[in-house]
């Protein structure tokens, strides 16, 4: 099933071309990698997919089962884009709870369980302003998965994480793929791409160019 | 939407919020008590204007923004709002934050003014702190009430009872505080530099004072329309003019933000 289609998308910012007639297809149940140097447009692609910004030309087509009439963004997507987000004066748990309260689909225990999965202590009273970057990244990861999101858009998901955490979260993503979830990620670490991805798109000359790769999962 | 706004208000009603209100109330009362010993005042209205008219007119736009807009700016800066976007339309999130911000700032200032009013009219007379000498101003028990009705803008409401005046004036200051918080709110969304965005309400307030004074339109100065204690009474409608103009500007900015939401880099 074609879950996300990028069709002839062009996008520029202040005269700088990011995408020009770019095309890509993301099917359900696969892990996709997006490669490209800094500033090539990886985050822009994710923002386009999520509806945060609109293409100048072309379309982003999301499968109807992930759309809602009421909302201007895809449903059931978990995201990390650019860098983690947080309310500085709250604890990690309080941050996740505030996001969870918006849809009110999960209980406190679900949040705590997710925090443990990503390697955080849900009972820690430490405010997020004093978290390390790696810990903030784990909170970002937790909010992306805590509501059982079926599509994960992850921009550098393992950034600043320790080796053990990366290993655990890689295994988690593989498990999610086996469950039929769809994951699109970027990483500067070739090993992440090699280990996880079924297909890779490289951003080259403002286009998304498929790169053949073997999934080693 | 109302439920979400109430939920947001509840989440922001922290001990810090109450402590800030209590501290500011205590500072203003202490300052008024200290200063009042050097003056002979006419009545409780004089003491009330003493508590408000000292440092609050200068602090007003700063405190209005500090109550909540500053934490909203931090939430944007730390990208907390970006991660609400896959859960709720961003326009809805902004609406919730806007109204929660406005209501809480209103509550903060309403409570502040009403506390100062209660202290001046109901507690100070029991303590006998201030030095009252209405006769020194040529006032007697027969004409002092009539004098208060004509003393400052909004004291017209004293005709309908002391408490009526206190409540109406506290509502007025609360509304203006909410308006300045709203100005800060839209600027935080429109400008990349949050420090500039948070300072601009104060700049607008100060520039408004000097510009309107220079133009001979002193009765429309924001400091005077909100804290009308340094001039003779003006009709109440004069106070509504700058409030209405600023409200229209805020409403226009909100419409612009709604129409250009995908172009606002702060929220992606």
Coordinates of C-alpha atoms in Angstrom, one line a residue:
Chain A
X1 CA 0.0 0.0 0.0
X2 CA 1.3 3.4 -1.0
X3 CA 1.3 5.3 2.3
X4 CA 3.0 8.5 1.3
X5 CA 3.6 9.8 -2.3
X6 CA 5.7 12.8 -3.1
X7 CA 4.6 13.9 -6.5
X8 CA 6.6 16.5 -8.5
X9 CA 7.3 18.5 -5.4
X10 CA 9.2 21.7 -5.7
X11 CA 10.1 23.9 -2.7
X12 CA 12.4 26.9 -2.2
X13 CA 13.1 29.3 0.6
X14 CA 14.1 32.9 -0.1
X15 CA 15.2 32.0 -3.6
X16 CA 17.2 28.9 -2.5
X17 CA 15.9 25.8 -4.3
X18 CA 15.5 22.8 -2.0
X19 CA 13.4 20.5 -4.1
X20 CA 12.7 20.6 -7.8
X21 CA 10.2 18.1 -9.2
X22 CA 11.0 15.6 -6.5
X23 CA 9.2 12.3 -6.5
X24 CA 9.2 9.4 -4.0
X25 CA 6.9 6.6 -2.8
X26 CA 6.8 5.2 0.7
X27 CA 5.0 1.9 1.1
X28 CA 3.5 0.6 4.3
X29 CA 5.6 -1.8 6.4
X30 CA 9.0 -0.7 5.3
X31 CA 11.8 1.3 6.8
X32 CA 13.1 4.1 4.5
X33 CA 16.3 6.1 4.9
X34 CA 16.8 9.6 3.6
X35 CA 20.4 10.6 2.9
X36 CA 21.8 13.9 2.1
X37 CA 24.4 16.4 3.3
X38 CA 23.5 19.1 5.8
X39 CA 21.0 21.6 4.4
X40 CA 20.0 19.4 1.5
X41 CA 16.4 19.3 2.6
X42 CA 15.9 16.2 4.8
X43 CA 14.0 18.1 7.5
X44 CA 12.1 20.1 4.8
X45 CA 10.9 16.8 3.3
X46 CA 9.6 15.7 6.7
X47 CA 7.9 19.0 7.3
X48 CA 6.2 18.8 3.9
X49 CA 5.0 15.2 4.6
X50 CA 3.6 16.4 8.0
X51 CA 1.9 19.4 6.5
X52 CA 3.9 21.9 8.5
X53 CA 4.8 23.7 5.2
X54 CA 3.3 23.5 1.8
X55 CA 5.1 22.7 -1.5
X56 CA 5.4 25.5 -4.0
X57 CA 4.4 23.0 -6.6
X58 CA 3.4 19.3 -6.6
X59 CA 1.6 17.3 -4.1
X60 CA 2.2 15.2 -1.0
X61 CA -0.4 12.4 -1.1
X62 CA -1.2 10.6 2.2
X63 CA -3.2 7.4 2.1
X64 CA -6.8 8.2 3.1
X65 CA -6.7 5.9 6.1
X66 CA -4.1 8.3 7.6
X67 CA -6.0 11.5 6.8
X68 CA -8.8 13.3 8.7
X69 CA -11.3 15.8 7.5
X70 CA -10.9 17.8 10.7
X71 CA -7.1 18.1 10.7
X72 CA -4.5 19.6 8.3
X73 CA -1.9 17.0 9.3
X74 CA -1.7 13.2 8.8
X75 CA -3.1 11.0 11.5
X76 CA -1.2 8.4 13.6
X77 CA 2.2 9.8 12.7
X78 CA 5.0 10.0 15.3
X79 CA 7.7 12.5 14.5
X80 CA 11.1 13.9 15.4
X81 CA 11.9 16.8 13.2
X82 CA 15.0 19.0 13.4
X83 CA 15.6 18.6 17.2
X84 CA 13.8 17.5 20.3
X85 CA 11.0 19.8 21.7
X86 CA 10.2 20.3 25.4
X87 CA 8.7 22.7 28.0
X88 CA 11.9 23.6 29.9
X89 CA 10.2 23.9 33.3
X90 CA 8.6 20.5 33.3
X91 CA 10.0 17.0 34.0
X92 CA 10.2 14.5 31.2
X93 CA 7.1 12.7 32.3
X94 CA 5.2 16.0 32.6
X95 CA 6.2 16.9 29.1
X96 CA 5.0 13.6 27.7
X97 CA 1.8 13.9 29.7
X98 CA 1.0 17.3 28.3
X99 CA 1.4 16.0 24.8
X100 CA -0.6 12.9 25.6
X101 CA -3.5 14.9 27.2
X102 CA -4.2 16.5 23.8
X103 CA -5.6 13.3 22.4
X104 CA -6.2 11.6 25.7
X105 CA -5.7 8.1 24.3
X106 CA -3.2 6.8 26.7
X107 CA -2.8 6.6 30.5
X108 CA 0.0 7.7 32.8
X109 CA 1.2 4.0 33.0
X110 CA 1.5 3.9 29.2
X111 CA 3.7 7.0 29.3
X112 CA 5.8 5.6 32.0
X113 CA 6.2 2.3 30.2
X114 CA 7.4 4.1 27.1
X115 CA 9.9 6.1 29.1
X116 CA 11.4 2.9 30.5
X117 CA 11.5 1.5 27.0
X118 CA 13.7 4.4 25.7
X119 CA 15.8 4.2 28.9
X120 CA 14.4 7.1 31.0
X121 CA 13.3 7.0 34.6
X122 CA 9.6 8.2 34.6
X123 CA 9.8 9.2 38.3
X124 CA 12.9 11.4 38.0
X125 CA 12.1 14.9 39.2
X126 CA 14.8 16.5 37.0
X127 CA 13.4 19.4 34.8
X128 CA 14.0 19.1 31.1
X129 CA 16.1 22.2 31.0
X130 CA 18.8 20.3 32.8
X131 CA 18.5 17.2 30.6
X132 CA 21.5 16.3 28.4
X133 CA 20.9 16.3 24.6
X134 CA 20.8 12.5 24.6
X135 CA 18.1 12.5 27.2
X136 CA 16.1 15.1 25.4
X137 CA 16.4 13.0 22.3
X138 CA 15.0 10.0 24.2
X139 CA 12.0 12.2 25.3
X140 CA 11.5 13.1 21.6
X141 CA 11.6 9.4 20.7
X142 CA 9.2 8.6 23.5
X143 CA 6.6 11.1 22.3
X144 CA 6.9 9.8 18.8
X145 CA 6.0 6.2 19.8
X146 CA 4.0 6.5 23.1
X147 CA 0.6 6.6 21.4
X148 CA 1.3 3.6 19.3
X149 CA 1.8 5.7 16.1
X150 CA 1.9 3.6 13.0
X151 CA 4.1 5.8 10.9
X152 CA 7.3 7.2 12.3
X153 CA 9.1 10.2 10.7
X154 CA 12.4 10.3 12.5
X155 CA 15.0 13.0 11.8
X156 CA 18.4 11.8 13.3
X157 CA 16.6 9.7 15.9
X158 CA 19.7 8.4 17.6
X159 CA 21.5 11.8 17.8
X160 CA 23.6 12.2 20.9
X161 CA 22.5 8.8 22.4
X162 CA 24.8 6.4 24.0
X163 CA 25.7 3.1 22.3
X164 CA 23.5 0.9 24.4
X165 CA 20.4 3.1 23.9
X166 CA 21.0 3.2 20.1
X167 CA 21.1 -0.6 20.1
X168 CA 17.9 -0.9 22.1
X169 CA 16.1 1.6 19.9
X170 CA 17.3 0.1 16.7
X171 CA 15.9 -3.3 17.8
X172 CA 12.6 -1.5 18.7
X173 CA 12.4 0.0 15.2
X174 CA 13.0 -3.4 13.7
X175 CA 10.2 -4.9 15.9
X176 CA 7.9 -2.1 14.7
X177 CA 8.7 -2.8 11.1
X178 CA 7.8 -6.5 11.7
X179 CA 4.5 -5.3 13.1
X180 CA 3.8 -3.5 9.9
X181 CA 4.6 0.0 10.9
X182 CA 6.2 2.4 8.4
X183 CA 9.4 4.3 9.3
X184 CA 11.2 7.0 7.5
X185 CA 14.4 8.2 9.0
X186 CA 17.5 10.2 8.4
X187 CA 20.9 9.4 9.9
X188 CA 24.4 10.5 9.4
X189 CA 25.5 7.2 10.7
X190 CA 25.8 4.8 7.7
X191 CA 25.4 1.8 10.1
X192 CA 21.9 2.9 11.0
X193 CA 21.0 3.1 7.4
X194 CA 22.6 -0.2 6.5
X195 CA 21.1 -2.1 9.4
X196 CA 17.6 -0.7 9.4
X197 CA 16.5 0.5 5.9
X198 CA 14.8 -1.5 3.2
X199 CA 15.1 1.4 0.8
X200 CA 17.1 4.6 0.7
X201 CA 16.5 7.9 -1.0
X202 CA 19.3 10.2 -1.6
X203 CA 18.7 13.9 -2.0
X204 CA 20.7 14.8 -5.0
X205 CA 20.3 17.8 -7.3
X206 CA 17.1 18.8 -5.5
X207 CA 15.5 15.4 -6.2
X208 CA 14.9 12.2 -4.3
X209 CA 17.0 9.6 -5.9
X210 CA 16.4 5.9 -5.0
X211 CA 19.5 4.1 -3.9
X212 CA 19.6 0.3 -4.0
X213 CA 20.3 -1.2 -0.7
X214 CA 19.8 -4.6 0.9
X215 CA 17.9 -4.7 4.1
X216 CA 19.9 -6.6 6.5
X217 CA 17.1 -7.1 9.0
Chain B
X1 CA -12.3 24.3 22.9
X2 CA -13.4 25.8 26.3
X3 CA -12.4 22.6 28.0
X4 CA -8.9 22.7 26.5
X5 CA -8.5 26.4 27.5
X6 CA -9.6 25.6 31.1
X7 CA -7.1 22.7 31.1
X8 CA -4.3 25.0 29.9
X9 CA -5.2 27.6 32.5
X10 CA -5.2 24.9 35.2
X11 CA -1.7 23.7 34.1
X12 CA -0.4 27.2 34.3
X13 CA -1.8 28.1 37.7
X14 CA 1.4 27.2 39.5
X15 CA 2.6 28.2 43.0
X16 CA 4.9 30.5 41.1
X17 CA 1.9 32.3 39.6
X18 CA 0.4 32.9 43.1
X19 CA 3.7 33.8 44.6
X20 CA 4.3 36.4 41.9
X21 CA 0.9 38.0 42.5
X22 CA 1.4 37.9 46.3
X23 CA 4.9 39.4 46.0
X24 CA 3.9 42.2 43.7
X25 CA 0.9 43.0 46.0
X26 CA 3.1 43.1 49.0
X27 CA 5.7 45.3 47.4
X28 CA 3.2 47.8 46.2
X29 CA 1.4 48.0 49.6
X30 CA 4.8 48.3 51.4
X31 CA 5.9 51.0 49.1
X32 CA 2.6 52.9 49.5
X33 CA 2.7 52.6 53.3
X34 CA 6.3 53.8 53.4
X35 CA 5.6 56.8 51.1
X36 CA 2.3 57.7 52.7
X37 CA 4.0 58.7 55.9
X38 CA 5.5 61.8 54.2
X39 CA 2.1 63.0 52.8
X40 CA -1.2 64.1 53.9
X41 CA -3.9 62.3 52.0
X42 CA -7.5 63.2 51.5
X43 CA -9.1 59.8 51.8
X44 CA -9.0 56.1 51.0
X45 CA -9.1 56.8 47.3
X46 CA -5.9 58.8 47.6
X47 CA -4.3 55.9 49.4
X48 CA -5.5 53.5 46.7
X49 CA -4.1 55.7 43.9
X50 CA -0.9 55.9 46.0
X51 CA -0.5 52.1 46.0
X52 CA -1.1 51.9 42.2
X53 CA 0.3 55.2 40.9
X54 CA 3.9 54.7 42.0
X55 CA 5.8 52.0 40.2
X56 CA 3.0 50.0 38.6
X57 CA 2.4 52.3 35.6
X58 CA 6.1 51.7 34.6
X59 CA 6.1 48.0 35.4
X60 CA 2.7 47.3 33.8
X61 CA 3.7 46.3 30.2
X62 CA 6.7 44.3 31.5
X63 CA 4.6 42.4 34.1
X64 CA 1.8 41.8 31.6
X65 CA 4.2 40.0 29.4
X66 CA 6.0 38.2 32.2
X67 CA 2.9 36.6 33.6
X68 CA 2.6 34.0 30.9
X69 CA 3.7 35.2 27.4
X70 CA 7.3 34.6 28.4
X71 CA 6.6 30.9 29.0
X72 CA 4.7 30.7 25.7
X73 CA 7.8 32.2 24.0
X74 CA 10.0 29.6 25.7
X75 CA 7.6 26.8 24.6
X76 CA 8.0 28.0 21.0
X77 CA 11.8 28.5 21.3
X78 CA 12.2 24.9 22.7
X79 CA 9.9 23.6 20.0
X80 CA 7.3 22.2 22.5
X81 CA 4.5 23.5 20.3
X82 CA 6.0 21.8 17.2
X83 CA 5.4 18.5 18.8
X84 CA 1.7 19.3 19.5
X85 CA 1.2 19.6 15.7
X86 CA 0.7 15.9 15.0
X87 CA -1.9 15.8 17.8
X88 CA -4.0 18.9 17.3
X89 CA -4.2 21.5 14.5
X90 CA -1.7 24.3 15.3
X91 CA -4.4 27.0 14.9
X92 CA -6.4 25.3 17.7
X93 CA -3.2 25.1 19.9
X94 CA -2.6 28.8 19.3
X95 CA -6.2 29.7 20.1
X96 CA -6.0 27.7 23.3
X97 CA -2.7 29.3 24.3
X98 CA -3.9 32.8 23.3
X99 CA -7.1 32.7 25.4
X100 CA -5.3 31.0 28.4
X101 CA -2.6 33.6 28.2
X102 CA -5.2 36.5 28.0
X103 CA -7.4 35.1 30.8
X104 CA -4.6 34.4 33.2
X105 CA -3.0 37.8 32.7
X106 CA -6.4 39.3 33.2
X107 CA -6.9 37.3 36.4
X108 CA -3.4 38.2 37.7
X109 CA -4.0 42.0 37.3
X110 CA -7.7 41.8 38.4
X111 CA -6.6 40.1 41.6
X112 CA -3.7 42.5 42.1
X113 CA -5.9 45.7 41.7
X114 CA -8.7 44.3 43.8
X115 CA -6.3 43.3 46.6
X116 CA -4.8 46.8 46.6
X117 CA -8.4 48.2 46.6
X118 CA -9.5 46.1 49.5
X119 CA -6.4 47.0 51.4
X120 CA -6.9 50.7 50.8
X121 CA -10.6 50.8 51.5
X122 CA -11.2 48.1 54.1
X123 CA -7.9 47.2 55.8
X124 CA -5.9 50.4 56.0
X125 CA -8.7 52.2 57.9
X126 CA -8.5 49.5 60.6
X127 CA -4.8 49.8 60.8
X128 CA -4.7 53.6 60.6
X129 CA -1.4 53.7 58.6
X130 CA -2.0 56.7 56.4
X131 CA -2.2 60.3 57.5
X132 CA -5.5 61.7 56.3
X133 CA -6.3 65.4 56.4
X134 CA -9.2 66.2 54.0
X135 CA -9.6 69.6 55.7
X136 CA -6.2 70.6 54.3
X137 CA -7.6 70.2 50.9
X138 CA -10.7 72.2 51.7
X139 CA -12.9 69.1 52.0
X140 CA -15.5 68.4 54.5
X141 CA -17.7 65.4 55.3
X142 CA -20.4 67.0 53.2
X143 CA -18.4 67.5 50.0
X144 CA -15.7 64.8 50.1
X145 CA -17.9 62.1 48.5
X146 CA -18.9 64.5 45.6
X147 CA -15.2 65.4 45.2
X148 CA -14.2 61.7 44.8
X149 CA -16.7 61.2 42.0
X150 CA -15.0 63.9 39.9
X151 CA -11.4 63.3 40.9
X152 CA -10.0 60.8 38.4
X153 CA -11.3 58.9 35.3
X154 CA -13.4 55.9 36.4
X155 CA -14.1 57.4 39.8
X156 CA -17.4 58.3 38.2
X157 CA -18.4 54.8 39.3
X158 CA -18.0 55.6 43.0
X159 CA -21.5 57.1 42.7
X160 CA -22.7 53.5 42.4
X161 CA -20.8 52.3 45.4
X162 CA -17.2 51.9 46.5
X163 CA -17.1 48.2 45.6
X164 CA -18.6 48.9 42.2
X165 CA -15.7 51.3 41.5
X166 CA -13.1 48.8 42.7
X167 CA -14.5 46.0 40.6
X168 CA -14.9 48.1 37.4
X169 CA -11.4 49.6 37.7
X170 CA -9.8 46.2 38.4
X171 CA -11.7 44.8 35.4
X172 CA -10.3 47.7 33.3
X173 CA -6.7 47.2 34.3
X174 CA -7.1 43.4 33.9
X175 CA -8.4 43.9 30.3
X176 CA -5.5 46.2 29.4
X177 CA -3.0 43.7 30.9
X178 CA -4.6 41.0 28.8
X179 CA -4.3 43.2 25.7
X180 CA -0.6 43.8 26.3
X181 CA -0.1 40.1 26.9
X182 CA -1.9 39.5 23.6
X183 CA 0.4 42.0 21.8
X184 CA 3.4 40.1 23.2
X185 CA 1.8 36.8 22.1
X186 CA 1.4 37.9 18.4
X187 CA 4.8 39.4 18.3
X188 CA 6.3 36.2 19.6
X189 CA 4.7 34.4 16.7
X190 CA 5.6 37.0 14.1
X191 CA 9.2 37.7 15.1
X192 CA 12.1 35.2 15.2
X193 CA 13.9 37.0 18.0
X194 CA 11.9 36.3 21.1
X195 CA 13.7 38.9 23.3
X196 CA 12.8 41.6 20.8
X197 CA 9.2 40.3 20.6
X198 CA 8.9 40.3 24.4
X199 CA 10.4 43.8 24.8
X200 CA 8.2 45.4 22.1
X201 CA 5.1 45.8 24.2
X202 CA 7.1 47.9 26.6
X203 CA 8.5 49.9 23.8
X204 CA 5.0 50.4 22.3
X205 CA 3.8 51.6 25.7
X206 CA 6.7 54.0 26.3
X207 CA 6.8 55.3 22.7
X208 CA 3.0 55.8 23.0
X209 CA 3.4 57.9 26.1
X210 CA 6.0 60.2 24.6
X211 CA 4.5 60.4 21.2
X212 CA 1.0 61.2 22.4
X213 CA 2.4 63.7 24.9
X214 CA 4.3 65.4 22.1
X215 CA 1.2 65.6 20.0
X216 CA -0.8 67.2 22.8
X217 CA -3.0 64.1 23.1
X218 CA -2.0 63.3 26.6
X219 CA -5.5 62.0 27.6
X220 CA -4.9 59.1 25.2
X221 CA -1.5 58.1 26.7
X222 CA -1.6 54.4 27.6
X223 CA -0.2 55.2 31.1
X224 CA -2.9 57.7 31.7
X225 CA -5.9 55.7 30.3
X226 CA -4.9 52.7 32.4
X227 CA -3.7 54.5 35.5
X228 CA -5.6 57.9 35.4
X229 CA -4.3 59.4 38.6
X230 CA -1.9 62.2 37.5
X231 CA -4.5 64.3 35.7
X232 CA -8.0 65.6 36.2
X233 CA -10.9 63.4 35.3
X234 CA -11.7 62.6 31.6
X235 CA -14.8 61.1 30.1
X236 CA -14.5 57.3 30.2
X237 CA -14.8 57.0 26.5
X238 CA -11.4 58.6 26.1
X239 CA -9.8 55.6 27.8
X240 CA -11.5 53.3 25.3
X241 CA -9.8 54.9 22.3
X242 CA -6.3 53.5 22.6
X243 CA -7.6 50.2 24.0
X244 CA -9.8 49.8 20.9
X245 CA -7.0 50.8 18.5
X246 CA -4.6 48.3 20.0
X247 CA -7.3 45.6 20.1
X248 CA -8.0 46.1 16.4
X249 CA -4.3 45.8 15.6
X250 CA -4.1 42.6 17.7
X251 CA -7.2 41.2 15.9
X252 CA -5.6 42.1 12.5
X253 CA -2.4 40.4 13.5
X254 CA -4.2 37.2 14.5
X255 CA -6.0 37.1 11.2
X256 CA -2.7 37.5 9.4
X257 CA -1.2 34.7 11.5
X258 CA -4.1 32.4 10.8
X259 CA -3.8 33.0 7.0
X260 CA 0.0 32.5 7.0
X261 CA 0.4 29.8 9.5
X262 CA 2.5 27.5 7.2
X263 CA 4.9 30.4 6.5
X264 CA 5.7 31.0 10.2
X265 CA 9.1 29.5 10.8
X266 CA 8.7 29.7 14.5
X267 CA 6.2 26.8 14.6
X268 CA 7.9 24.3 12.4

